[in-house]
Amino acid sequence: MRQAIWNGVVIAESDATEVVEGNHYFPADAVRWELLRPSGRSTVCPWKGTASYYHITVDGSTNPGAVWQYTTPKAAARNIKDHVAFWHGVKVVRAPSTDGQATDGQATDRPAGMLRRLTGRV
């Protein structure tokens, strides 16, 4: 089970994420959409298609553009249709085990594909 956490709140939780370019994509039905609102921003990936971004708002704080989704991905990325991913400090972690042990949290600052375009590597 994976969780996406920001500002101490679980934004998404699923045991069925799709990993693409190092990012966990959560099924849309695993996301707390009441915490998100469209940003109006989009980017284009040559092999995945057009991504739309969302802001997260938790307890009066907003993380702008921290969520993205390919609503109609290209054929090569069909496995992430109806999925969302996170960045801008959203931690994607393994959900705590039943014995309360620590998880392997990872905060991201850029989608891996964007990092590749900016630096030529991930």
mmCIF file of C-alpha atoms in Angstrom:
data_model
loop_
_atom_site.group_PDB
_atom_site.id
_atom_site.type_symbol
_atom_site.label_atom_id
_atom_site.label_comp_id
_atom_site.label_asym_id
_atom_site.label_seq_id
_atom_site.Cartn_x
_atom_site.Cartn_y
_atom_site.Cartn_z
ATOM 1 C CA MET A 1 0.000 0.000 0.000
ATOM 2 C CA ARG A 2 1.323 3.440 -0.978
ATOM 3 C CA GLN A 3 0.251 6.822 0.341
ATOM 4 C CA ALA A 4 0.781 10.334 -1.028
ATOM 5 C CA ILE A 5 1.079 12.717 1.940
ATOM 6 C CA TRP A 6 1.350 16.479 2.077
ATOM 7 C CA ASN A 7 1.135 18.769 5.095
ATOM 8 C CA GLY A 8 0.518 15.701 7.275
ATOM 9 C CA VAL A 9 -2.596 14.617 5.354
ATOM 10 C CA VAL A 10 -3.020 11.542 3.151
ATOM 11 C CA ILE A 11 -4.018 12.811 -0.305
ATOM 12 C CA ALA A 12 -4.131 9.368 -1.986
ATOM 13 C CA GLU A 13 -3.782 5.759 -0.895
ATOM 14 C CA SER A 14 -3.652 2.597 -2.983
ATOM 15 C CA ASP A 15 -2.036 -0.789 -3.330
ATOM 16 C CA ALA A 16 -2.384 -0.518 -7.126
ATOM 17 C CA THR A 17 -0.073 2.316 -8.207
ATOM 18 C CA GLU A 18 1.600 2.359 -11.612
ATOM 19 C CA VAL A 19 5.268 3.396 -11.584
ATOM 20 C CA VAL A 20 6.416 5.400 -14.607
ATOM 21 C CA GLU A 21 9.755 7.229 -14.713
ATOM 22 C CA GLY A 22 10.092 6.768 -10.960
ATOM 23 C CA ASN A 23 6.706 8.325 -10.145
ATOM 24 C CA HIS A 24 3.864 6.434 -8.484
ATOM 25 C CA TYR A 25 0.588 7.062 -10.332
ATOM 26 C CA PHE A 26 -2.432 6.487 -8.074
ATOM 27 C CA PRO A 27 -5.819 5.391 -9.434
ATOM 28 C CA ALA A 28 -8.181 8.381 -9.576
ATOM 29 C CA ASP A 29 -10.643 6.671 -7.235
ATOM 30 C CA ALA A 30 -7.897 6.475 -4.564
ATOM 31 C CA VAL A 31 -7.466 10.279 -4.486
ATOM 32 C CA ARG A 32 -9.161 12.701 -2.100
ATOM 33 C CA TRP A 33 -10.418 15.023 -4.853
ATOM 34 C CA GLU A 34 -12.036 17.368 -2.333
ATOM 35 C CA LEU A 35 -8.483 18.557 -1.504
ATOM 36 C CA LEU A 36 -7.637 19.352 -5.145
ATOM 37 C CA ARG A 37 -8.607 22.047 -7.599
ATOM 38 C CA PRO A 38 -7.545 22.507 -11.229
ATOM 39 C CA SER A 39 -4.594 24.842 -11.748
ATOM 40 C CA GLY A 40 -5.207 25.636 -15.431
ATOM 41 C CA ARG A 41 -1.616 24.559 -16.174
ATOM 42 C CA SER A 42 -0.678 21.807 -18.603
ATOM 43 C CA THR A 43 2.489 20.368 -20.092
ATOM 44 C CA VAL A 44 3.132 18.015 -23.004
ATOM 45 C CA CYS A 45 5.231 14.861 -22.899
ATOM 46 C CA PRO A 46 6.092 13.426 -26.322
ATOM 47 C CA TRP A 47 5.246 9.850 -25.333
ATOM 48 C CA LYS A 48 2.612 10.287 -22.573
ATOM 49 C CA GLY A 49 0.582 13.203 -23.931
ATOM 50 C CA THR A 50 -0.809 16.299 -22.202
ATOM 51 C CA ALA A 51 -0.736 16.518 -18.410
ATOM 52 C CA SER A 52 -3.150 18.678 -16.427
ATOM 53 C CA TYR A 53 -2.116 19.985 -12.998
ATOM 54 C CA TYR A 54 -3.998 20.533 -9.741
ATOM 55 C CA HIS A 55 -3.366 22.491 -6.554
ATOM 56 C CA ILE A 56 -3.630 20.750 -3.179
ATOM 57 C CA THR A 57 -5.177 22.682 -0.277
ATOM 58 C CA VAL A 58 -4.881 21.328 3.264
ATOM 59 C CA ASP A 59 -5.667 23.258 6.446
ATOM 60 C CA GLY A 60 -5.542 26.597 4.627
ATOM 61 C CA SER A 61 -2.166 25.923 2.958
ATOM 62 C CA THR A 62 -1.912 25.424 -0.791
ATOM 63 C CA ASN A 63 0.698 23.466 -2.726
ATOM 64 C CA PRO A 64 0.343 24.853 -6.269
ATOM 65 C CA GLY A 65 0.443 22.437 -9.195
ATOM 66 C CA ALA A 66 1.550 19.514 -7.003
ATOM 67 C CA VAL A 67 -0.619 16.911 -8.749
ATOM 68 C CA TRP A 68 -0.714 15.937 -12.405
ATOM 69 C CA GLN A 69 -2.810 13.649 -14.554
ATOM 70 C CA TYR A 70 -2.837 12.469 -18.168
ATOM 71 C CA THR A 71 -6.586 12.310 -18.807
ATOM 72 C CA THR A 72 -6.137 10.972 -22.345
ATOM 73 C CA PRO A 73 -2.623 9.532 -22.481
ATOM 74 C CA LYS A 74 -1.024 8.299 -25.664
ATOM 75 C CA ALA A 75 -1.045 4.533 -26.337
ATOM 76 C CA ALA A 76 2.430 4.016 -24.846
ATOM 77 C CA ALA A 77 1.167 5.384 -21.507
ATOM 78 C CA ARG A 78 -2.281 3.787 -21.428
ATOM 79 C CA ASN A 79 -1.468 2.205 -18.047
ATOM 80 C CA ILE A 80 -1.693 5.641 -16.379
ATOM 81 C CA LYS A 81 -5.104 6.562 -17.779
ATOM 82 C CA ASP A 82 -7.334 7.559 -14.840
ATOM 83 C CA HIS A 83 -4.283 7.877 -12.545
ATOM 84 C CA VAL A 84 -2.596 10.864 -10.873
ATOM 85 C CA ALA A 85 0.949 11.528 -9.650
ATOM 86 C CA PHE A 86 2.498 13.974 -7.192
ATOM 87 C CA TRP A 87 5.523 16.252 -6.752
ATOM 88 C CA HIS A 88 6.436 19.590 -5.059
ATOM 89 C CA GLY A 89 7.198 17.985 -1.718
ATOM 90 C CA VAL A 90 4.336 15.489 -1.635
ATOM 91 C CA LYS A 91 5.786 12.364 -0.030
ATOM 92 C CA VAL A 92 4.927 9.022 -1.558
ATOM 93 C CA VAL A 93 5.506 6.394 1.103
ATOM 94 C CA ARG A 94 4.676 2.835 1.936
ATOM 95 C CA ALA A 95 1.711 2.905 4.290
ATOM 96 C CA PRO A 96 2.722 2.173 7.871
ATOM 97 C CA SER A 97 2.725 -1.512 8.632
ATOM 98 C CA THR A 98 0.407 -2.888 11.245
ATOM 99 C CA ASP A 99 3.344 -2.919 13.681
ATOM 100 C CA GLY A 100 3.862 0.856 13.226
ATOM 101 C CA GLN A 101 7.334 0.634 11.659
ATOM 102 C CA ALA A 102 8.746 3.545 9.676
ATOM 103 C CA THR A 103 8.187 3.847 5.918
ATOM 104 C CA ASP A 104 10.439 4.718 2.986
ATOM 105 C CA GLY A 105 9.245 8.287 2.311
ATOM 106 C CA GLN A 106 10.315 10.082 -0.826
ATOM 107 C CA ALA A 107 9.457 13.713 -1.511
ATOM 108 C CA THR A 108 9.748 14.766 -5.124
ATOM 109 C CA ASP A 109 10.407 18.187 -6.594
ATOM 110 C CA ARG A 110 9.936 17.454 -10.314
ATOM 111 C CA PRO A 111 8.211 14.788 -12.331
ATOM 112 C CA ALA A 112 10.962 12.466 -13.586
ATOM 113 C CA GLY A 113 10.164 13.201 -17.235
ATOM 114 C CA MET A 114 10.544 16.924 -16.633
ATOM 115 C CA LEU A 115 13.837 16.338 -14.838
ATOM 116 C CA ARG A 116 15.081 14.362 -17.833
ATOM 117 C CA ARG A 117 14.127 17.193 -20.212
ATOM 118 C CA LEU A 118 15.882 19.774 -18.023
ATOM 119 C CA THR A 119 19.075 17.847 -17.284
ATOM 120 C CA GLY A 120 19.228 15.024 -19.805
ATOM 121 C CA ARG A 121 19.093 12.465 -16.956
ATOM 122 C CA VAL A 122 16.904 11.355 -14.062
#
